[in-house]
Amino acid sequence: MFSIKSKIIFAYTLVFGIMLSAFSFIIFQSTRHAEFQKLEANLKSYSVALQTEIMEELNGGGTLDIKELRSVHAKGLSGVRFQLFDSMHKKILSDSVLSQAPNIDFNKEKRQYFHFSRFHTPKETLKILWMPIETEQDSLYMLETAASLRDAYEDLDRLFYIFIIVIPLGLILTGIMAYFISKAAFKPVTKMADNAKEITGNNLDKRLELPKAKDEVRALGETLNEMVERLDDAFKSQKRFVADASHEIRTPLTVIQTELEILERKLSDDEAKESIKIALNEIDGLTKLTSSLLTLSKLDSSQIRLNLTVVRLDELLTDCVQLLNKQAIRKSVKLDLQINDAVEIKADKEKLKSVFVNLIENAIKFSNTGSFVSVKLGVMDSKDIKIEFEDNGSGIPPHELPYIFKRFYRSNETRAEISGNGLGLAIAKEIIDMHKGRITVSSELGKGTVFTVILPMNIV
Ligand SMILES: Nc1ncnc2c1ncn2[C@@H]1O[C@H](COP(=O)(O)OP(=O)(O)OP(=O)(O)O)[C@@H](O)[C@H]1O
Ligand SMILES: [Mg+2]
């Protein structure tokens, strides 16, 4: 499809082309008309001058002096020639070229003054004028004069060639002009489109830059800004609701959990104890969900700031592995931590801990019983630290890889059997982004998965 810009350029060029062609056609036609009129008027004057001369000689009873007649001045004409017929239609003065031209019907045209015709010779075209001459003796002579149309045609040809050059040149110039005009006209729109691309669900407080001119583009920009404003309000109130709801649910959940734990200790019936264990498990999941939702809503509203301190990554990872060791043993998964040196970076310890815990927990969760999970800490270069979380579990299908960092995304295959909310990786990515680091994944279905976290040593 053609862009609006190219449509404008095409329309401009087409309209200007039609106008220019019509204008050239009118000029050409009127010049041609004027040229022929001028030639006819000059031919008439020449015929009248010849007529005067002939009358003078015929009325005086003398003989016609052809030399004298030839010397009659023909103003503005070239290639003039003439013939004279007497009242008996006999040629008295003859011209070799005009003799080849057809004669008029003498009887019919006798009294009709100024009869024009054309005659084409191989070399040129002649304009012919027939004019009756009445002598004092009432004899009717017929004078035939002719002039070449060569000069007039040459002038018209020149004009034609000028138009042939001017029209395409004019069209090219119009095209170039239309290009720059439309480019300038669309500049604010292009700028606004680039601006709009930067507005995402995470930065709805951003607005489009409006052009200074109070035109339609500015009106469109203002309308779009108002729309973003409304979306921002709707998003904010939705997030506020999630945050408030999570916050409100947390306290009763803690109370229920504590009460159930007390009840569990007091009960002696195994069946009842088992039921309470199941309930406590569900409450654990709910508590995790509310805390994840609260973290996300805080991240969204930029309430969370990094609390930067010097963190010993080797120690932090050892803590995380120890924390999850019980879970690993329960599933007979061997947790292996590979640390060569002590590594210190500036980071938010608690937030990094939540990221590492989620990654190790995922590796254990999605591994088969008796398999292997390894955590490797290494220095990549003078600036970056690399931590790898590797498992040889179920792996992630390639088509799911682009979605696993999205909120609430969980693989269809694991959804039913393995607990979780699909929020851990979304939170992890935001926290790593805040640290100006990167988190990537590579996975092979059925073979295992590696999550790699790269963190800058010195967060600027
Ligand atoms: N190590 C892994 N092996 C296989 N699949 C994984 C692995 N880590 C993550 N996934 C897939 O990515 C999805 C998202 O992971 P994420 O940590 O965000 O959520 P979750 O673990 O299901 O729930 P939550 O972390 O909120 O308790 C998982 O449900 C799983 O399908
Ligand atoms: Mg998880």
PDB file of C-alpha atoms and ligand atoms in Angstrom, residues 288 357-359 361-362 365-366 419-425, ligand 2:
ATOM      1  CA  LYS A 288       2.915 -16.341  48.592  1.00  0.00           C
ATOM      2  CA  VAL A 357      15.312 -18.238  45.688  1.00  0.00           C
ATOM      3  CA  ASN A 358      12.729 -18.256  42.889  1.00  0.00           C
ATOM      4  CA  LEU A 359      15.288 -19.496  40.322  1.00  0.00           C
ATOM      5  CA  GLU A 361      13.018 -23.164  43.656  1.00  0.00           C
ATOM      6  CA  ASN A 362      11.954 -23.369  39.987  1.00  0.00           C
ATOM      7  CA  LYS A 365      10.237 -27.796  41.192  1.00  0.00           C
ATOM      8  CA  PHE A 366      10.672 -28.591  37.521  1.00  0.00           C
ATOM      9  CA  SER A 419       2.248 -25.383  42.391  1.00  0.00           C
ATOM     10  CA  GLY A 420       2.990 -21.762  41.601  1.00  0.00           C
ATOM     11  CA  ASN A 421       1.451 -18.546  40.383  1.00  0.00           C
ATOM     12  CA  GLY A 422       3.638 -17.667  37.398  1.00  0.00           C
ATOM     13  CA  LEU A 423       4.838 -14.442  39.022  1.00  0.00           C
ATOM     14  CA  GLY A 424       8.324 -15.375  40.229  1.00  0.00           C
ATOM     15  CA  LEU A 425      10.144 -14.777  36.909  1.00  0.00           C
TER      16      LEU A 425
HETATM   17 MG    MG B   2       8.794 -19.673  40.413  1.00  0.00          MG
END
